[in-house]
Structures are given as C-alpha cells and as structure tokens.
CSV table of C-alpha atoms in Angstrom, one decimal:
chain,number,residue,atom,x,y,z
A,4,UNK,CA,154.1,-98.7,-141.0
A,5,UNK,CA,153.9,-97.3,-136.8
A,6,UNK,CA,156.3,-98.1,-133.9
A,7,UNK,CA,154.3,-97.7,-130.5
A,8,UNK,CA,155.1,-97.9,-127.3
A,9,UNK,CA,153.1,-98.9,-124.3
A,10,UNK,CA,149.7,-97.1,-124.3
A,11,UNK,CA,149.5,-95.7,-120.3
A,12,UNK,CA,146.5,-97.1,-118.7
A,13,UNK,CA,145.3,-93.8,-117.1
A,14,UNK,CA,145.6,-92.5,-120.2
A,15,UNK,CA,143.4,-90.9,-122.6
A,16,UNK,CA,139.8,-90.2,-121.3
A,17,UNK,CA,136.3,-91.4,-120.2
A,18,UNK,CA,133.6,-90.8,-118.7
A,19,UNK,CA,131.8,-92.7,-115.9
A,20,UNK,CA,127.4,-92.7,-116.4
A,21,UNK,CA,128.7,-92.4,-120.3
A,22,UNK,CA,129.3,-94.2,-123.8
A,23,UNK,CA,132.9,-92.0,-125.2
A,24,UNK,CA,134.2,-91.5,-129.1
A,25,UNK,CA,136.0,-90.4,-131.4
A,26,UNK,CA,138.9,-88.1,-129.9
A,27,UNK,CA,140.6,-85.2,-131.7
A,28,UNK,CA,143.6,-83.6,-129.7
A,29,UNK,CA,144.4,-79.9,-130.0
A,30,UNK,CA,147.5,-77.5,-127.4
A,31,UNK,CA,145.0,-74.3,-127.0
A,32,UNK,CA,146.2,-70.9,-126.1
A,33,UNK,CA,146.5,-71.7,-122.5
A,34,UNK,CA,150.0,-74.3,-123.3
A,35,UNK,CA,147.4,-77.6,-122.3
A,36,UNK,CA,146.0,-80.4,-124.5
A,37,UNK,CA,142.7,-80.3,-125.2
A,38,UNK,CA,140.5,-83.4,-126.5
A,39,UNK,CA,136.6,-83.0,-128.3
A,40,UNK,CA,134.9,-86.4,-128.1
A,41,UNK,CA,131.1,-87.7,-128.3
A,42,UNK,CA,129.9,-89.0,-125.6
A,43,UNK,CA,125.8,-90.1,-124.7
A,44,UNK,CA,124.1,-92.0,-121.5
A,45,UNK,CA,124.9,-95.3,-120.8
A,46,UNK,CA,120.7,-95.8,-120.0
A,47,UNK,CA,120.9,-96.1,-124.2
A,48,UNK,CA,122.4,-98.1,-125.8
A,49,UNK,CA,125.4,-97.7,-127.6
A,50,UNK,CA,125.1,-98.8,-130.6
A,51,UNK,CA,122.4,-96.4,-131.8
A,52,UNK,CA,122.8,-94.4,-129.0
A,53,UNK,CA,125.0,-92.1,-131.0
A,54,UNK,CA,123.2,-91.1,-132.9
A,55,UNK,CA,120.4,-89.7,-131.0
A,56,UNK,CA,121.3,-88.2,-128.6
A,57,UNK,CA,125.4,-88.1,-128.8
A,58,UNK,CA,127.2,-85.2,-127.9
A,59,UNK,CA,130.6,-83.3,-128.6
A,60,UNK,CA,132.7,-81.9,-124.9
A,61,UNK,CA,135.8,-80.5,-124.0
A,62,UNK,CA,138.6,-82.3,-122.3
A,63,UNK,CA,142.2,-80.7,-121.2
A,64,UNK,CA,144.9,-82.5,-120.3
A,65,UNK,CA,148.8,-81.0,-118.9
A,66,UNK,CA,149.9,-82.8,-120.8
A,67,UNK,CA,150.0,-85.1,-124.5
A,68,UNK,CA,148.5,-88.7,-122.5
A,69,UNK,CA,146.1,-87.9,-119.7
A,70,UNK,CA,144.5,-88.4,-118.4
A,71,UNK,CA,141.7,-85.8,-119.7
A,72,UNK,CA,139.0,-84.3,-117.9
A,73,UNK,CA,135.9,-82.9,-118.7
A,74,UNK,CA,135.7,-79.3,-118.7
A,75,UNK,CA,132.8,-78.3,-120.9
A,76,UNK,CA,129.5,-79.3,-123.4
A,77,UNK,CA,130.3,-77.2,-126.7
A,78,UNK,CA,127.6,-78.1,-128.8
A,79,UNK,CA,124.5,-79.6,-127.6
A,80,UNK,CA,121.1,-80.6,-127.9
A,81,UNK,CA,119.2,-77.3,-129.5
A,82,UNK,CA,116.5,-78.8,-131.0
A,83,UNK,CA,114.3,-81.0,-134.2
A,84,UNK,CA,114.8,-77.5,-136.1
A,85,UNK,CA,118.2,-77.7,-136.9
A,86,UNK,CA,120.6,-79.7,-139.2
A,87,UNK,CA,122.3,-80.8,-136.2
A,88,UNK,CA,119.9,-80.0,-133.0
A,89,UNK,CA,119.6,-83.6,-131.8
A,90,UNK,CA,122.9,-85.3,-132.3
A,91,UNK,CA,126.7,-83.8,-132.8
A,92,UNK,CA,129.6,-86.1,-133.3
A,93,UNK,CA,132.1,-86.8,-135.5
A,94,UNK,CA,134.7,-84.1,-133.8
A,95,UNK,CA,137.7,-83.0,-135.6
A,96,UNK,CA,139.6,-80.0,-133.9
A,97,UNK,CA,142.4,-77.6,-136.2
A,98,UNK,CA,143.4,-74.4,-135.7
A,99,UNK,CA,144.2,-72.1,-139.0
A,100,UNK,CA,145.5,-68.4,-137.8
A,101,UNK,CA,144.3,-67.5,-135.4
A,102,UNK,CA,140.8,-69.7,-135.2
A,103,UNK,CA,139.6,-73.3,-134.2
A,104,UNK,CA,137.3,-74.5,-136.7
A,105,UNK,CA,135.8,-77.2,-135.1
A,106,UNK,CA,134.9,-80.1,-138.2
A,107,UNK,CA,131.4,-82.8,-137.1
A,108,UNK,CA,128.4,-85.1,-137.5
A,109,UNK,CA,125.0,-83.3,-137.2
A,110,UNK,CA,121.6,-85.4,-137.5
A,111,UNK,CA,118.4,-84.3,-136.5
A,112,UNK,CA,115.1,-85.5,-136.4
A,113,UNK,CA,111.1,-84.7,-134.6
A,114,UNK,CA,110.5,-87.8,-133.0
A,115,UNK,CA,109.8,-88.3,-128.9
A,116,UNK,CA,113.8,-88.9,-127.1
A,117,UNK,CA,115.0,-92.3,-127.3
A,118,UNK,CA,115.2,-95.0,-123.7
A,119,UNK,CA,116.6,-97.6,-123.8
A,120,UNK,CA,114.4,-100.5,-126.1
A,121,UNK,CA,116.2,-98.8,-129.2
A,122,UNK,CA,117.2,-100.6,-131.2
A,123,UNK,CA,118.2,-100.1,-135.7
A,124,UNK,CA,115.3,-100.9,-137.4
A,125,UNK,CA,113.7,-98.4,-135.0
A,126,UNK,CA,112.5,-95.1,-137.0
A,127,UNK,CA,113.9,-92.3,-134.8
A,128,UNK,CA,117.6,-94.0,-135.3
A,129,UNK,CA,116.3,-94.5,-140.0
A,130,UNK,CA,115.8,-90.9,-140.3
A,131,UNK,CA,118.3,-89.1,-137.5
A,132,UNK,CA,120.4,-91.7,-140.2
A,133,UNK,CA,119.0,-90.1,-142.7
A,134,UNK,CA,119.6,-86.7,-142.1
A,135,UNK,CA,123.7,-86.5,-141.1
A,136,UNK,CA,125.8,-84.1,-142.6
A,137,UNK,CA,128.6,-82.5,-141.5
A,138,UNK,CA,129.5,-79.1,-140.8
A,139,UNK,CA,131.4,-76.5,-138.6
A,140,UNK,CA,132.3,-75.2,-135.8
A,141,UNK,CA,134.2,-71.5,-135.5
A,142,UNK,CA,136.3,-70.5,-132.0
A,143,UNK,CA,138.8,-67.8,-131.7
A,144,UNK,CA,139.3,-70.0,-128.5
A,145,UNK,CA,139.5,-72.7,-127.4
A,146,UNK,CA,137.0,-72.3,-124.4
A,147,UNK,CA,134.3,-70.6,-126.7
A,148,UNK,CA,131.6,-69.5,-127.7
A,149,UNK,CA,131.3,-71.8,-130.6
A,150,UNK,CA,129.8,-70.3,-134.0
A,151,UNK,CA,127.5,-73.0,-135.4
A,152,UNK,CA,126.9,-73.4,-139.2
A,153,UNK,CA,124.0,-72.2,-140.2
A,154,UNK,CA,123.4,-74.6,-142.8
A,155,UNK,CA,126.0,-77.9,-143.3
A,156,UNK,CA,128.8,-77.3,-145.2
A,157,UNK,CA,128.8,-80.8,-147.3
A,158,UNK,CA,125.1,-81.7,-147.8
A,159,UNK,CA,123.9,-85.4,-149.7
A,160,UNK,CA,123.5,-85.4,-153.8
A,161,UNK,CA,120.4,-86.9,-155.0
A,162,UNK,CA,121.2,-89.4,-157.3
A,163,UNK,CA,124.6,-89.5,-156.3
A,164,UNK,CA,126.9,-91.8,-154.0
A,165,UNK,CA,126.6,-89.2,-151.6
A,166,UNK,CA,122.6,-89.0,-152.0
A,167,UNK,CA,121.6,-90.2,-148.5
A,168,UNK,CA,124.4,-89.2,-145.9
A,169,UNK,CA,127.6,-87.4,-145.4
A,170,UNK,CA,129.5,-87.8,-141.8
A,171,UNK,CA,132.8,-88.8,-140.7
A,172,UNK,CA,134.6,-86.0,-141.4
A,173,UNK,CA,138.6,-85.8,-142.5
A,174,UNK,CA,139.8,-81.8,-143.2
A,175,UNK,CA,143.5,-81.1,-144.0
A,176,UNK,CA,143.6,-76.9,-143.8
A,177,UNK,CA,146.3,-76.4,-146.2
A,178,UNK,CA,148.6,-73.9,-145.9
A,179,UNK,CA,147.0,-71.7,-148.5
A,180,UNK,CA,143.5,-71.7,-146.1
A,181,UNK,CA,141.8,-74.0,-149.2
A,182,UNK,CA,140.9,-77.6,-147.5
A,183,UNK,CA,140.8,-80.5,-149.1
A,184,UNK,CA,138.3,-83.2,-147.6
A,185,UNK,CA,138.0,-86.5,-147.1
A,186,UNK,CA,134.2,-87.6,-145.8
A,187,UNK,CA,132.3,-90.9,-145.4
A,188,UNK,CA,129.1,-91.1,-147.7
A,189,UNK,CA,125.9,-94.2,-148.5
A,190,UNK,CA,123.1,-93.9,-151.5
A,191,UNK,CA,120.0,-94.0,-151.0
A,192,UNK,CA,118.9,-97.8,-152.1
A,193,UNK,CA,114.8,-98.3,-152.8
A,194,UNK,CA,114.0,-97.2,-149.5
A,195,UNK,CA,117.4,-97.9,-147.7
A,196,UNK,CA,121.2,-97.0,-147.1
A,197,UNK,CA,123.5,-99.1,-149.7
A,198,UNK,CA,127.8,-99.1,-148.0
A,199,UNK,CA,129.6,-97.2,-146.3
A,200,UNK,CA,132.0,-95.6,-148.9
A,201,UNK,CA,134.5,-93.0,-149.4
A,202,UNK,CA,133.8,-89.0,-151.0
A,203,UNK,CA,136.4,-86.0,-151.6
A,204,UNK,CA,135.8,-83.1,-151.3
A,205,UNK,CA,137.3,-79.2,-151.8
A,206,UNK,CA,136.5,-75.7,-150.9
A,207,UNK,CA,139.2,-72.2,-151.4
A,208,UNK,CA,138.3,-71.5,-147.4
A,209,UNK,CA,137.3,-73.9,-144.2
A,210,UNK,CA,134.2,-72.0,-144.3
A,211,UNK,CA,132.9,-73.0,-148.0
A,212,UNK,CA,132.3,-73.8,-150.4
A,213,UNK,CA,132.7,-76.8,-150.3
A,214,UNK,CA,132.2,-79.0,-154.3
A,215,UNK,CA,133.1,-82.8,-153.9
A,216,UNK,CA,135.1,-83.6,-157.3
A,217,UNK,CA,135.7,-86.9,-158.1
A,218,UNK,CA,131.2,-88.1,-158.9
A,219,UNK,CA,132.8,-91.4,-157.8
A,220,UNK,CA,134.4,-93.0,-154.6
A,221,UNK,CA,137.9,-92.5,-154.3
A,222,UNK,CA,138.3,-96.7,-153.1
A,223,UNK,CA,136.3,-99.3,-154.9
A,224,UNK,CA,133.2,-101.2,-153.6
A,225,UNK,CA,135.7,-104.0,-153.0
A,226,UNK,CA,137.2,-101.8,-149.6
A,227,UNK,CA,135.2,-101.3,-146.6
A,228,UNK,CA,137.3,-99.2,-144.9
A,229,UNK,CA,135.6,-96.7,-142.7
A,230,UNK,CA,136.9,-93.3,-140.1
A,231,UNK,CA,139.7,-91.7,-142.6
A,232,UNK,CA,141.8,-89.3,-141.3
A,233,UNK,CA,144.5,-87.5,-143.5
A,234,UNK,CA,147.5,-85.0,-143.6
A,235,UNK,CA,150.6,-83.7,-145.5
A,236,UNK,CA,153.2,-85.6,-146.5
A,237,UNK,CA,155.9,-84.6,-148.7
A,238,UNK,CA,155.0,-86.2,-151.7
A,239,UNK,CA,150.7,-85.3,-151.4
A,240,UNK,CA,148.8,-86.8,-148.9
A,241,UNK,CA,148.3,-90.1,-146.8
A,242,UNK,CA,145.7,-91.7,-144.5
A,243,UNK,CA,144.6,-93.7,-142.0
A,244,UNK,CA,141.7,-95.8,-141.7
A,245,UNK,CA,139.5,-99.0,-140.3
A,246,UNK,CA,139.3,-101.7,-142.4
A,247,UNK,CA,135.9,-102.9,-141.7
A,248,UNK,CA,136.3,-106.3,-142.0
A,249,UNK,CA,139.9,-106.9,-142.4
A,250,UNK,CA,139.2,-108.0,-146.1
A,251,UNK,CA,142.7,-106.1,-146.5
A,252,UNK,CA,144.8,-105.8,-144.1
A,253,UNK,CA,144.2,-109.2,-142.7
A,254,UNK,CA,142.1,-107.7,-139.0
A,255,UNK,CA,139.4,-106.9,-138.2
A,256,UNK,CA,138.5,-103.6,-137.2
A,257,UNK,CA,142.7,-102.5,-137.6
A,258,UNK,CA,143.9,-100.0,-139.2
A,259,UNK,CA,144.8,-99.7,-143.0
A,260,UNK,CA,146.8,-97.1,-144.7
A,261,UNK,CA,146.2,-94.9,-148.4
A,262,UNK,CA,148.5,-92.5,-149.7
A,263,UNK,CA,147.5,-90.1,-152.8
A,264,UNK,CA,149.9,-87.2,-154.9
A,265,UNK,CA,146.6,-85.0,-155.7
A,266,UNK,CA,144.0,-86.0,-152.5
A,267,UNK,CA,142.4,-87.8,-154.9
A,268,UNK,CA,143.7,-90.2,-156.6
A,269,UNK,CA,144.7,-92.7,-153.6
A,270,UNK,CA,146.2,-96.2,-153.2
A,271,UNK,CA,146.5,-99.0,-150.7
A,272,UNK,CA,149.0,-100.7,-149.5
A,273,UNK,CA,147.5,-104.1,-148.6
A,274,UNK,CA,150.4,-105.4,-146.6
A,275,UNK,CA,151.2,-102.5,-144.6
A,276,UNK,CA,148.9,-102.6,-141.2
A,277,UNK,CA,148.5,-99.2,-139.6
A,278,UNK,CA,147.9,-100.5,-136.4
A,279,UNK,CA,146.7,-103.6,-134.6
A,280,UNK,CA,143.9,-103.9,-132.6
A,281,UNK,CA,146.0,-106.4,-130.0
A,282,UNK,CA,147.6,-102.9,-127.6
A,283,UNK,CA,150.4,-103.1,-125.3
A,284,UNK,CA,149.7,-102.3,-122.1
A,285,UNK,CA,152.1,-99.8,-119.8
A,286,UNK,CA,151.4,-102.9,-116.7
A,287,UNK,CA,152.9,-105.4,-119.3
A,288,UNK,CA,149.8,-106.2,-120.3
A,289,UNK,CA,148.3,-107.0,-124.0
A,290,UNK,CA,144.8,-107.1,-125.0
A,291,UNK,CA,142.1,-107.9,-127.2
A,292,UNK,CA,140.4,-104.4,-128.0
A,293,UNK,CA,136.7,-105.0,-128.6
A,294,UNK,CA,137.1,-101.8,-130.8
A,295,UNK,CA,140.6,-99.7,-132.4
A,296,UNK,CA,138.4,-96.5,-134.1
A,297,UNK,CA,138.0,-93.1,-135.3
A,298,UNK,CA,142.1,-93.0,-135.4
A,299,UNK,CA,143.0,-89.1,-134.8
A,300,UNK,CA,147.0,-88.2,-134.9
A,301,UNK,CA,148.6,-85.8,-133.4
A,302,UNK,CA,152.0,-83.8,-134.3
A,303,UNK,CA,154.5,-81.7,-132.4
A,304,UNK,CA,156.5,-79.7,-134.6
A,305,UNK,CA,155.3,-81.9,-138.0
A,306,UNK,CA,155.7,-85.4,-136.6
A,307,UNK,CA,153.6,-87.5,-135.5
A,308,UNK,CA,153.7,-88.3,-131.9
A,309,UNK,CA,150.2,-89.7,-130.7
A,310,UNK,CA,147.7,-92.3,-131.4
A,311,UNK,CA,144.2,-91.2,-129.6
A,312,UNK,CA,140.9,-93.9,-131.1
A,313,UNK,CA,137.8,-94.5,-130.1
A,314,UNK,CA,138.3,-98.4,-128.4
A,315,UNK,CA,135.9,-100.6,-126.0
A,316,UNK,CA,136.3,-103.5,-123.5
A,317,UNK,CA,133.8,-105.6,-126.2
A,318,UNK,CA,134.9,-108.9,-128.0
A,319,UNK,CA,132.4,-108.2,-130.2
A,320,UNK,CA,132.8,-105.0,-131.7
A,321,UNK,CA,130.3,-102.5,-129.7
A,322,UNK,CA,127.8,-104.8,-129.4
A,323,UNK,CA,128.9,-106.8,-126.6
A,324,UNK,CA,130.6,-103.9,-125.1
A,325,UNK,CA,130.1,-102.4,-121.3
A,326,UNK,CA,132.7,-99.4,-121.0
A,327,UNK,CA,133.9,-97.8,-124.8
A,328,UNK,CA,136.8,-94.7,-124.3
A,329,UNK,CA,139.1,-92.6,-126.4
A,330,UNK,CA,142.5,-93.9,-125.5
A,331,UNK,CA,146.4,-92.5,-126.4
A,332,UNK,CA,149.3,-94.3,-127.4
A,333,UNK,CA,152.6,-92.5,-128.0
A,334,UNK,CA,155.2,-93.2,-130.7
A,335,UNK,CA,158.0,-95.1,-130.9
A,336,UNK,CA,160.2,-92.3,-129.6
A,337,UNK,CA,157.6,-90.3,-129.3
A,338,UNK,CA,156.6,-90.8,-125.7
A,339,UNK,CA,158.0,-87.4,-123.6
A,340,UNK,CA,157.2,-85.6,-126.7
A,341,UNK,CA,155.2,-82.3,-126.8
A,342,UNK,CA,154.3,-83.1,-123.1
A,343,UNK,CA,154.8,-79.3,-121.1
C-alpha cells in the first residue's frame, strides 16, 4: 500500500526513565511539530502499567521527523473521583476551525498506587481496564490550557458488544463539523471481558452527542485487529490498523488496510499489507521490531507524508522489551515534505 523511506534512527520521541507509547502529531500555530504521546515510569511493568499510571504528554520538534523533546504533561492524573482521574492514554490530536481537539482514553480506580509487582490479574488492573472510556480535551492553543470533558463522550452500553469498555479512539472530523469515530470495544462475558471488537459512532459536532450507529462490530469475529486510524479519501474512508495475530495479512502486529464508502461498512483487503514490523533504518541496518502499534499518518496538504508508530526493542512484543518509543517512517518521495 505505502512505500517507505528508511526510518531515521534519531527520529521520533523517547524519554529516559519512561515507557513511551502512542503518538499523534500536528503542526501548531507556532509552525513547529507537536507530538501527543503516552508515558509512564519504567519502575512499573510496561504491561499493564499503562492501565494505571499513563499520562498524556506533549513533545515538540522543529522538523516533522524529530527528535521530539518533552515539553509538558498535558493530561496528568487528577484523582480517582474523575472518570479519567488515574490514567490517560491513546491520544489523537486534530484541529477544527480554531480549536485543537484531543481525543483520548481515560480510566480511574479507587485503589492504592501500583508497584513493580503489578500483574494483569491484580484487582487494580481489572478495575482500571473495566473503567476505560473515550473522552476529549480542547484548547485554543497547542500550549493549552486544556479543558477536559466532564464525562466520557462514548460510554459503554449494557448488553451490547461495547458493554465492558471503549478505547482507542480514531476520529475523522469532516468539513461540516460532524465526526465519524471508530473505536475499540469489549463485551462483558460473565465477570470478565471478551475479545477485542471495533465499533463505529457518529456525532454532529466533536463535543457530541455521540451515537453508536451499528449494533454489531464493523468486522467479523475472525478479524482480530486493534489500533485503528482512519481518514477521508476520495471514495469514502480508509483505515489502517494492527493485525493482532497475523491471520489477515500474514505478519503478526503488522498493518492491515480497509476501505469504506460510508464509514459503517468496511472491507479489508487481506492481500494488502499497510506496513511491516521489518524496518529499514537510515544507518543501513534492518530490524524486526517487537511492536509497531498505534499507527498514525501525518498529512500535509491532504497527502500522507509520514507514518508514526509505537515500537519496542523486544522479540516478543512488549512482553520482553526493555525500551519503547514512538518512531517515524517517511513515505517514499515525501521525506522532506513539511519540514521547516
């Protein structure tokens, strides 16, 4: 689907002492490039530390490829009484008219602070996972201040495929201000969650109200995907997302490509791989990355120029990694587009 240039070894965003994940980039009113990413301390396990201690930060660079440097924490923890009070994650930044709109996942829990022994089956992790919801924060400046939504914009629906959680927002704000929102969901199955599914919602304005417009997930159960990213194209909408087990395009954690005429009915071309974890770097090396997740395409003048993605140095995804960061890959022929 895409053809890529070598990835800059020193590009993207990383922070010593923190796991870095996600990554969404926009050009600010100052002409610089700003990445909204997630971080949490390496004193916690990478997974599931993000569920209970992630915060969304802003890093900046004079050029699209970086390196990006941390400038501020945008959405810190703010207390268990808030729906997003203990962890913020999955940032996706867009601008509509004079407003920056930051879509994200937030969660909360009333339990003590975690430590290095945190595991997936701990009560803390289970409660935090079940409270995952999607919300927004808005600002008139890339530097804030940011006004968070008092309530999630997309809550769970009892008895439906999204009864357990909503997360991983993938918005597309259209010219009339309406929003198509693709999101990840899970259903309650007994006292636990079921498999990942992908839903679709719409709203007349980024502030809502959001309404789920399909009573079934947009992909059948055998399509095990997450981390959608969508955009408007000439014939409707397009999407890239992570193939969780490689059953669609033949490579675990690689990218699938889907199209839709209306944003509701989607078709995946299982012969087309959007991207691979096998990365060629600008120092001449080639490496199979442990992860290539949360894909985000940066557009300049209506054309995609760079792919950003969360990655790790592990050989078994993030289960054995020692470092994570957000990397950038220029699209072929687009390497210098958008640089200052």
